[in-house]
Amino acid sequence: MARYVFITGGVVSSLGKGLASAALGALLQARGFSVRLRKLDPYLNVDPGTMSPFEHGEVFVTDDGAETDLDLGHYERFTGVSARNTDSVSSGRIYSNVLEKERRGEYLGKTIQVIPHVTNEIKDFLDVGDDEVDFMLCEIGGTVGDIEGLPFFEAIRQFSQDRPRGQCIFMHLTLLPYLAASGELKTKPTQHSVKELRSIGLQPDVLVCRSEHPIPEKERAKIALFCNVRPDSVIPAYDLKSIYEAPLAYHRMGLDQAVLDAFGISPAPKPDLTRWEDVMDRLNNAEGEVRVAIVGKYVQLEDAYKSIAEALTHGGMANRVRVKAEWIDAEIFETEDPAPYLENYHAILVPGGFGERGTEGKIRAAQFAREKGVPYLGICLGMQMAVIEAARNLAGVADAGSEEFDHEAGKKRFTPVVYHLKEWVQGNHRVERKLDDDKGGTMRLGAYSAVLQAGSKVAEVYGTTDIEERHRHRYEVDIKYREPLEACGLEFSGMSPDGRLPEIVEHKDHPWFIGVQFHPELKSKPFAPHPLFAGFIKAALDQSRLV
Ligand code: GLN
């Protein structure tokens, strides 16, 4: 039976709870324990799949096709443990399950209430897979005191009582604000936050205190006293230059020791931190810099492309070079020549996206990269745009476009080189979709295999011809354009195993131009950079030596 660490936050949001959870997971692994991380989000959306990336940041897709919170990306990047659909839940999902059961008559005529019906549903979710790992780390989204969060806090309280003594601990993150005028760190908000937590029956065992300034011993003792936490379990968390410092920094501050102490695990197994020392060595001792332009739509909020930003950093680590990624709004290229903008970069990445806005600009960015021999990585929509560019400018399909844009506009304007996928095979069964299906959860989602053409650039990059990558899209490049496009040099170098769905395209006579229908960024780790990102940055490095 797993031990449970519940991670909550107070005072303000965006304290880095996800990162602290992920770093703790990495540290427990370094001590030889197996871990799984889980996120409970209080919002009422059933999942983040339908939320705007501007609002919620990236949607992280799991192998088994769940659309989840971007914190699950941090969990995977720090622990290497692939998340599952049972690792992410929202109030929306919980309530929807409860209401479905009620409609089916499963509650046998009882009055349905938050306690026990909603809390039981949450506890069932917490239970899943508890016999598989040593530690289950469960992060509750939002801050203590949020109305939507209450059922989750109540459920974890009950859960810890249902389990044998000593199986569950609570870790709470807060902020110590600094008052410049008096030169003081203030502990009162932390005291109030813990008071709020205790009023709903939760006593934190470990307190993680974010602070921009060193926390004097005196303040640490004061927090311990007022919050009823042991002094060595008040863990300072200072700002870091890179998120990948978090495991080593938290270890220095005693986080993993405090957690093991709270469980009474003694003597604690010694940690092996070489993986993280190597990661830091690669980050700190990078030589030179390559500049990558990311031509996208959701450029105002960096979190919208979180995994891509991280995967580029990993690609830099693989080549021991710093990567400077800059975001350019694709719409600019609809009215302006891309050359003066893009000439300053060693590589161009066009990420995934939805809707027509900005797509003509992305097509022009792909054209620039193809014509000028600049390394190009097109991800999902970025691949579709590269194919449309080749269809228009090389294969003579002047009005090539995607059915997505015609559907959105409600009129037919394009020849659909990219069309709406109505059926495909997943494992042993056939999946069918219609254009007017619900938006939520109806895309081609999760891990699918692809077969790469031997001798292609992409097979060389991967070092194999059989791969499996995560998908999240509704539209697909039409196979009937394979022949005319290949005749113009755009090879279909990766296909679904049944040969029906193009997964990868590449320009034969180009130093490095690859478009992929899937999202390689989701599987990249700092200690195992994704081959496509390692290869892309290597190509950018070669390009930087040319110019
Ligand atoms: N909008 C495109 C589709 O649905 C691409 C999706 C994406 O880039 N993730 O096929």
XYZ file of C-alpha atoms and ligand atoms in Angstrom:
557
model
C 0.000 0.000 0.000
C 1.436 3.376 -1.026
C 2.202 6.167 1.388
C 0.458 9.404 0.432
C 1.826 12.956 0.425
C -0.882 15.579 -0.084
C 0.416 18.883 -1.393
C -1.633 22.029 -0.872
C -0.966 25.741 -1.272
C -1.915 28.942 0.462
C -1.454 32.747 0.503
C -1.238 33.178 -3.282
C -1.481 30.990 -6.373
C 1.408 30.205 -8.748
C 3.804 29.365 -5.930
C 5.292 26.431 -7.777
C 3.365 23.635 -6.085
C 3.616 21.519 -9.209
C 7.350 22.003 -9.357
C 7.794 21.266 -5.635
C 5.731 18.080 -6.039
C 7.725 17.024 -9.093
C 11.044 17.749 -7.357
C 9.960 15.767 -4.301
C 9.036 12.875 -6.608
C 12.516 13.023 -8.166
C 14.173 13.072 -4.719
C 12.199 10.075 -3.457
C 13.215 8.214 -6.617
C 16.831 9.189 -5.964
C 16.473 7.401 -2.626
C 15.290 4.262 -4.374
C 11.509 4.606 -3.940
C 8.922 4.306 -6.704
C 6.512 7.205 -7.084
C 3.408 8.345 -8.952
C 2.141 11.918 -9.036
C -1.448 12.982 -9.256
C -3.279 16.298 -9.694
C -6.699 17.201 -8.332
C -8.065 20.387 -9.867
C -11.024 22.155 -8.286
C -12.356 23.842 -11.451
C -15.637 22.704 -12.986
C -14.386 21.911 -16.482
C -14.440 18.141 -16.955
C -10.856 18.354 -18.212
C -8.627 21.194 -19.510
C -9.043 19.969 -23.128
C -11.591 22.642 -23.972
C -9.924 25.494 -22.066
C -8.151 28.251 -23.952
C -4.358 27.980 -23.819
C -4.388 31.711 -22.951
C -6.392 30.909 -19.878
C -4.910 27.682 -18.666
C -1.629 27.157 -20.478
C -0.818 24.007 -22.394
C -2.931 20.881 -22.353
C -0.693 17.945 -21.494
C -1.693 14.692 -23.211
C -0.934 11.307 -21.642
C -0.138 8.046 -23.470
C -3.622 6.792 -22.729
C -5.163 9.878 -24.293
C -6.194 12.031 -21.329
C -6.060 15.812 -21.752
C -4.607 17.051 -18.500
C -3.131 19.964 -16.620
C 0.359 21.143 -17.542
C 1.618 20.203 -14.092
C 1.509 16.582 -15.246
C 4.181 17.624 -17.735
C 6.408 18.734 -14.861
C 5.757 15.439 -13.092
C 6.849 13.447 -16.134
C 9.856 15.633 -16.870
C 11.158 15.241 -13.331
C 10.362 11.594 -12.655
C 10.183 9.980 -16.093
C 7.003 8.208 -14.929
C 4.371 8.373 -17.689
C 1.156 9.871 -16.375
C -2.165 8.095 -16.932
C -5.722 9.328 -17.256
C -6.233 8.264 -13.637
C -3.617 10.812 -12.521
C -5.665 13.913 -13.227
C -9.141 14.796 -12.048
C -11.241 17.938 -11.734
C -14.373 18.845 -9.777
C -16.142 18.773 -13.125
C -15.190 15.119 -13.686
C -16.080 14.156 -10.104
C -19.497 15.845 -10.208
C -20.208 14.461 -13.657
C -19.443 10.910 -12.399
C -21.645 11.407 -9.343
C -24.536 12.753 -11.421
C -24.246 9.912 -13.942
C -24.420 7.393 -11.093
C -27.415 9.215 -9.663
C -29.223 9.018 -13.027
C -28.442 5.312 -13.242
C -30.037 4.856 -9.824
C -26.810 3.587 -8.275
C -27.384 5.488 -5.021
C -30.596 3.527 -4.356
C -32.823 6.542 -3.740
C -30.515 8.298 -1.283
C -30.217 12.109 -1.148
C -26.957 12.941 -2.933
C -24.648 15.195 -0.923
C -21.120 16.595 -1.084
C -20.307 14.509 2.000
C -20.280 11.525 1.496
C -21.070 11.111 -2.207
C -18.719 13.659 -3.777
C -15.977 13.018 -1.224
C -16.293 9.243 -1.757
C -15.902 9.725 -5.496
C -12.696 11.715 -4.830
C -11.418 9.041 -2.445
C -12.034 6.327 -5.061
C -9.896 8.345 -7.433
C -7.098 8.624 -4.839
C -7.146 4.858 -4.289
C -6.400 3.857 -7.886
C -3.072 2.048 -8.243
C -2.082 2.418 -4.595
C -0.542 -1.067 -4.626
C 1.856 -0.184 -7.446
C 4.203 2.380 -5.890
C 5.900 3.305 -2.617
C 4.697 6.913 -2.677
C 1.703 8.614 -4.207
C 2.092 12.405 -4.349
C -1.235 14.195 -4.775
C -1.326 17.902 -5.485
C -4.515 19.878 -4.894
C -4.860 22.776 -7.349
C -5.773 26.292 -6.205
C -5.289 27.633 -2.690
C -6.780 26.657 0.653
C -10.035 28.518 1.200
C -11.200 28.421 -2.448
C -14.864 27.462 -2.561
C -14.422 24.806 -5.258
C -11.503 23.221 -3.406
C -13.387 22.398 -0.201
C -14.646 18.922 -1.182
C -11.073 17.946 -2.100
C -9.667 19.142 1.236
C -12.441 17.307 3.059
C -11.802 14.158 1.000
C -8.057 14.084 1.772
C -8.834 14.619 5.451
C -11.181 11.620 5.440
C -8.765 9.598 3.327
C -5.958 10.047 5.860
C -8.304 8.822 8.602
C -9.393 5.786 6.548
C -5.782 4.671 6.083
C -3.627 3.142 8.814
C -1.836 5.695 11.003
C 1.307 7.182 9.497
C 0.397 6.433 5.867
C -0.480 10.005 4.865
C 1.251 13.327 5.382
C 0.416 16.886 4.382
C 2.783 19.351 2.801
C 1.716 22.970 2.465
C 3.337 25.704 0.328
C 3.110 29.341 1.275
C 4.751 32.665 0.512
C 6.748 34.871 2.879
C 6.337 38.386 1.481
C 9.204 40.837 1.965
C 8.532 44.381 3.083
C 11.312 46.483 1.643
C 10.472 49.525 3.800
C 11.127 47.667 7.043
C 13.480 45.085 5.511
C 11.416 42.235 6.968
C 10.002 38.904 5.853
C 6.417 38.599 7.032
C 5.169 35.303 8.406
C 1.586 36.326 9.186
C 0.071 35.258 5.809
C 1.627 31.816 6.323
C 0.195 31.632 9.838
C -3.255 32.518 8.494
C -3.002 30.019 5.700
C -2.111 27.211 8.093
C -4.890 28.349 10.437
C -7.319 28.039 7.527
C -6.014 24.556 6.802
C -6.298 23.498 10.437
C -9.859 24.830 10.619
C -10.810 22.147 8.087
C -8.972 19.481 10.022
C -5.638 19.375 8.205
C -2.382 19.852 10.072
C 0.616 20.262 7.761
C 3.607 18.030 8.521
C 5.919 19.927 6.192
C 5.768 23.622 5.321
C 7.508 24.871 2.203
C 7.986 28.638 2.318
C 8.681 30.511 -0.901
C 10.769 33.591 -0.316
C 12.839 35.996 -2.382
C 15.116 36.611 0.582
C 16.968 34.290 2.949
C 14.743 33.189 5.827
C 16.574 33.903 9.129
C 16.666 31.054 11.653
C 14.592 33.189 14.036
C 11.749 33.463 11.506
C 11.914 29.774 10.739
C 11.537 28.994 14.437
C 8.638 31.424 14.679
C 6.826 29.816 11.756
C 7.376 26.397 13.330
C 5.985 27.563 16.640
C 2.921 29.349 15.286
C 2.082 26.742 12.668
C 2.689 23.717 14.880
C 5.329 22.269 12.565
C 8.786 21.005 13.548
C 11.536 23.599 12.820
C 13.413 21.196 10.517
C 10.183 20.684 8.551
C 9.961 24.368 7.638
C 11.680 24.253 4.257
C 12.802 27.473 2.555
C 12.267 27.634 -1.198
C 14.200 30.390 -2.912
C 13.926 31.555 -6.506
C 15.973 29.459 -8.926
C 17.672 30.278 -12.214
C 16.374 27.070 -13.756
C 13.523 24.808 -12.687
C 15.914 21.864 -13.033
C 17.799 23.106 -9.988
C 14.739 22.309 -7.891
C 15.594 18.710 -6.914
C 19.106 19.603 -5.720
C 17.943 22.860 -4.091
C 15.089 21.158 -2.220
C 17.443 18.396 -1.168
C 19.896 20.955 0.278
C 17.016 22.538 2.178
C 16.055 19.166 3.622
C 12.691 18.566 1.930
C 13.073 14.834 1.232
C 14.552 14.252 4.693
C 11.628 16.097 6.305
C 9.131 13.994 4.351
C 10.821 10.711 5.278
C 11.033 11.856 8.908
C 7.319 12.646 8.887
C 6.649 9.054 7.807
C 9.108 7.782 10.403
C 11.268 6.106 7.743
C 14.591 5.664 9.474
C 17.339 5.248 8.591
C 16.534 7.038 5.342
C 18.165 5.424 2.283
C 21.003 7.578 0.932
C 20.098 9.516 -2.215
C 21.875 9.089 -5.527
C 21.652 12.514 -7.145
C 24.005 11.954 -10.090
C 21.165 12.291 -12.644
C 20.424 15.821 -11.408
C 24.074 16.761 -10.988
C 24.600 15.800 -14.628
C 21.543 17.849 -15.694
C 22.909 20.886 -13.848
C 26.374 20.358 -15.269
C 24.928 20.427 -18.800
C 22.931 23.558 -18.028
C 25.737 25.429 -16.303
C 28.503 24.473 -18.657
C 26.802 25.126 -21.977
C 28.939 26.863 -24.563
C 27.523 29.426 -26.980
C 23.932 30.007 -27.921
C 21.513 29.181 -30.715
C 18.457 31.288 -31.436
C 15.187 29.590 -32.303
C 12.085 31.413 -33.543
C 8.783 29.911 -32.474
C 6.142 31.161 -34.872
C 2.825 30.600 -33.173
C -0.502 31.965 -32.094
C -0.586 31.803 -28.319
C 2.589 33.864 -27.896
C 1.398 36.121 -25.067
C 1.406 33.332 -22.511
C 4.560 31.261 -22.371
C 2.782 28.468 -20.505
C 0.742 27.833 -23.655
C 3.784 26.067 -25.116
C 5.362 24.914 -21.861
C 6.529 21.494 -23.030
C 7.995 22.914 -26.245
C 10.019 25.478 -24.295
C 11.285 22.730 -21.988
C 12.025 20.302 -24.833
C 14.099 23.001 -26.570
C 16.092 23.463 -23.365
C 16.625 19.683 -23.263
C 17.748 19.770 -26.906
C 20.302 22.398 -25.860
C 21.450 20.231 -22.976
C 21.984 17.314 -25.366
C 24.305 19.543 -27.421
C 25.768 21.497 -24.492
C 24.579 24.786 -25.962
C 22.191 27.431 -24.618
C 18.930 27.809 -26.516
C 17.351 31.212 -26.790
C 13.774 30.676 -27.887
C 11.809 33.729 -29.007
C 8.105 33.801 -29.720
C 6.851 35.525 -32.830
C 3.184 36.121 -33.530
C 2.439 34.336 -36.815
C -0.126 36.970 -37.763
C 2.678 39.492 -38.378
C 3.704 37.523 -41.481
C 0.266 37.880 -43.011
C 1.029 41.494 -43.790
C 4.813 41.656 -43.505
C 7.706 39.869 -45.186
C 9.020 37.216 -42.729
C 12.636 37.550 -43.912
C 13.734 40.547 -41.786
C 12.347 38.784 -38.710
C 13.438 35.234 -39.377
C 16.907 35.955 -40.754
C 18.086 36.480 -37.178
C 17.427 32.899 -36.130
C 19.281 29.623 -36.518
C 16.111 27.535 -36.627
C 12.335 27.903 -36.906
C 9.703 25.968 -35.026
C 6.000 26.115 -35.852
C 4.049 24.562 -32.981
C 0.570 23.060 -32.759
C -2.558 25.156 -32.705
C -6.235 25.388 -33.502
C -8.221 27.632 -35.805
C -7.345 29.628 -38.898
C -5.991 32.800 -37.329
C -2.269 33.109 -37.993
C -2.059 30.100 -40.318
C -1.128 32.060 -43.461
C 1.767 33.496 -41.459
C 2.867 30.003 -40.422
C 2.753 28.892 -44.054
C 5.033 31.799 -44.968
C 7.415 30.890 -42.142
C 7.576 27.311 -43.494
C 8.229 28.665 -46.992
C 11.036 30.876 -45.682
C 12.656 27.923 -43.879
C 12.375 25.671 -46.949
C 13.722 28.213 -49.411
C 16.560 29.493 -47.223
C 17.682 26.098 -45.906
C 16.975 27.067 -42.291
C 16.249 24.112 -39.944
C 12.484 23.719 -39.468
C 10.499 21.656 -37.007
C 6.738 21.628 -37.590
C 4.647 20.141 -34.816
C 1.073 19.010 -35.556
C -0.469 22.163 -37.094
C 3.141 23.131 -37.913
C 3.444 19.961 -40.034
C 0.079 20.571 -41.694
C 1.184 24.107 -42.629
C 4.454 22.799 -44.115
C 2.460 20.351 -46.253
C 0.055 23.070 -47.408
C 3.027 25.293 -48.241
C 4.580 22.537 -50.388
C 1.230 21.763 -52.043
C 0.708 25.406 -52.976
C 4.227 26.407 -53.959
C 5.726 23.159 -55.268
C 2.899 20.863 -56.348
C 0.722 23.533 -57.937
C -2.356 23.152 -55.738
C -2.782 26.924 -55.522
C -5.759 26.869 -53.163
C -4.469 24.105 -50.853
C -5.726 24.462 -47.292
C -7.221 22.631 -44.343
C -10.848 21.582 -43.913
C -10.508 22.968 -40.371
C -10.504 26.532 -41.709
C -13.427 26.029 -44.098
C -15.408 24.373 -41.334
C -14.718 27.271 -39.016
C -15.619 29.869 -41.663
C -18.722 27.930 -42.779
C -17.789 28.179 -46.454
C -15.687 26.265 -48.933
C -12.550 28.124 -50.017
C -9.724 25.572 -50.008
C -8.771 22.292 -51.623
C -8.534 20.139 -48.491
C -4.972 18.798 -48.500
C -5.574 18.479 -44.766
C -8.988 16.921 -44.112
C -11.167 15.985 -41.181
C -10.381 12.463 -40.018
C -13.599 10.489 -39.600
C -12.330 7.060 -38.619
C -9.114 5.458 -37.558
C -7.796 2.417 -35.763
C -6.706 2.528 -32.146
C -5.167 -0.728 -30.947
C -7.754 -3.299 -32.052
C -10.746 -1.112 -32.511
C -12.070 1.429 -34.945
C -12.795 4.985 -33.776
C -15.411 7.069 -35.597
C -15.981 10.824 -35.468
C -18.237 13.427 -37.058
C -17.418 17.100 -37.700
C -20.185 18.270 -35.370
C -19.224 15.972 -32.461
C -18.742 17.474 -28.993
C -15.467 19.399 -28.687
C -14.284 17.697 -25.495
C -12.239 14.487 -25.706
C -13.088 13.684 -29.342
C -9.740 14.228 -31.048
C -7.245 11.554 -32.029
C -5.626 11.496 -28.614
C -2.737 9.713 -26.941
C 0.004 7.336 -28.035
C 0.029 5.850 -31.551
C 2.838 4.014 -33.319
C 4.472 5.105 -36.530
C 6.798 3.336 -38.929
C 9.702 5.372 -40.282
C 11.215 4.936 -43.706
C 14.689 3.405 -43.440
C 17.359 5.837 -44.618
C 15.224 8.930 -43.984
C 16.480 11.875 -41.943
C 13.931 11.165 -39.254
C 14.965 7.499 -38.952
C 18.538 8.706 -38.521
C 17.420 11.204 -35.867
C 15.514 8.560 -33.886
C 18.047 5.790 -34.497
C 15.133 3.397 -35.107
C 12.227 2.888 -37.519
C 9.526 2.077 -34.950
C 8.318 4.834 -32.710
C 5.361 5.719 -30.524
C 4.317 9.322 -29.958
C 1.413 11.255 -28.471
C -1.253 12.834 -30.632
C -3.890 15.523 -30.213
C -5.562 16.555 -33.450
C -8.732 16.281 -35.487
C -7.354 16.837 -38.990
C -4.932 14.820 -41.064
C -2.786 15.209 -44.199
C -4.580 13.512 -47.101
C -2.616 10.512 -48.336
C -3.738 11.167 -51.886
C -1.238 14.044 -52.044
C 1.649 11.752 -51.173
C 2.691 11.038 -54.748
C 2.565 14.605 -56.116
C 4.325 15.953 -53.028
C 7.017 13.278 -53.016
C 7.630 14.094 -56.686
C 8.472 17.626 -55.462
C 10.843 16.398 -52.758
C 8.547 16.321 -49.709
C 8.903 12.770 -48.474
C 6.297 11.050 -46.318
C 8.946 9.440 -44.144
C 6.735 8.260 -41.289
C 3.337 6.560 -41.589
C 0.831 4.910 -39.283
C 1.433 1.121 -39.222
C -1.589 0.554 -41.538
C -0.024 2.993 -44.026
C -3.092 5.251 -44.097
C -2.085 8.233 -41.980
C 0.956 10.391 -42.709
C 2.843 10.905 -39.450
C 6.045 12.603 -40.629
C 7.133 14.584 -43.675
C 10.576 15.881 -44.566
C 12.102 17.862 -47.426
C 14.726 15.659 -49.066
C 16.987 18.431 -50.328
C 17.112 20.463 -47.179
C 19.605 20.313 -44.291
C 16.877 19.676 -41.675
C 13.178 20.165 -42.394
C 10.845 17.836 -40.508
C 7.123 18.028 -39.804
C 5.460 15.648 -37.362
C 1.741 15.086 -36.808
C 2.332 14.290 -33.135
C 3.741 16.124 -30.101
C 7.307 14.951 -29.408
C 7.743 17.715 -26.817
C 5.488 15.823 -24.405
C 7.981 12.991 -24.013
C 11.211 14.972 -23.632
C 13.044 14.900 -20.287
C 16.077 16.880 -19.091
C 17.913 13.617 -18.455
C 16.641 12.075 -21.734
C 16.225 14.839 -24.348
C 13.851 13.868 -27.149
C 15.816 12.860 -30.285
C 13.842 15.278 -32.503
C 14.699 18.201 -30.244
C 18.310 17.071 -29.820
C 18.551 16.762 -33.633
C 16.801 20.085 -34.256
C 19.173 21.972 -31.935
C 22.149 20.167 -33.461
C 20.955 21.411 -36.872
C 20.525 24.933 -35.423
C 24.090 24.733 -34.101
C 25.367 23.729 -37.563
C 23.371 26.616 -39.030
C 24.868 29.070 -36.493
C 28.347 28.077 -37.683
C 27.347 28.818 -41.284
C 26.055 32.346 -40.732
N -5.850 22.026 -35.459
C -5.148 20.908 -35.998
C -5.947 19.617 -35.907
O -6.861 19.509 -35.153
C -3.810 20.728 -35.315
C -3.923 20.375 -33.885
C -2.641 20.590 -33.128
O -1.755 21.273 -33.600
N -2.535 20.029 -31.932
O -5.636 18.680 -36.611
